Amino acid sequence: MHHDLAPTTHTAELLQIHEINAALAAGHRVTAGSASVPETVPGDAVLRYLEATGPPSYPYIYGHFSQPGIDDTMRVELHTAQLRAISHQLSLRSHIWGLLPSSVRPGGRKFS
């Protein structure tokens, strides 16, 4: 089954990325380990910012991580579970990443 995405999908994701980047710039910390980023990135590497690239209907989202005290970043593609973990750790509860089943509302409440 094919699902067409609303034209606002990319805009909503860009807004969520902006909110995450603002929280990170304000001093909040998320580590690669706490966001379940692949082991190619050390667990204590800190997320510095997110970047979106690609087509508006399905952007690729990358996290830029660096070790404490090092300016160079490692760029890693992030997936839905990792983006949800990052938003959760930053207390950005209104964020929705990925497609939810139509019977489930954000927050886990089901439609009757």
XYZ file of C-alpha atoms in Angstrom, residues 1 4 6 9 11 14 19 23 26 29 36 43 45-46 63 73 77 80 84 86 91 93 97 104 111:
25
model
C 0.000 0.000 0.000
C 1.252 9.891 -0.009
C 1.248 15.612 3.123
C 5.673 16.667 6.201
C 8.169 21.433 6.914
C 12.471 20.814 9.494
C 13.861 22.811 17.754
C 17.930 22.873 22.449
C 21.181 26.105 24.583
C 23.349 17.213 25.861
C 21.443 4.259 20.315
C 29.051 6.241 23.036
C 30.327 11.446 21.594
C 28.001 14.426 21.991
C 23.535 13.850 13.334
C 32.387 16.012 14.009
C 22.557 9.026 9.295
C 13.242 7.064 13.345
C 12.501 9.713 18.773
C 16.753 12.448 20.881
C 11.698 16.796 26.411
C 7.158 15.697 23.489
C 9.005 10.937 13.744
C -2.614 5.385 17.447
C -8.659 5.965 18.923
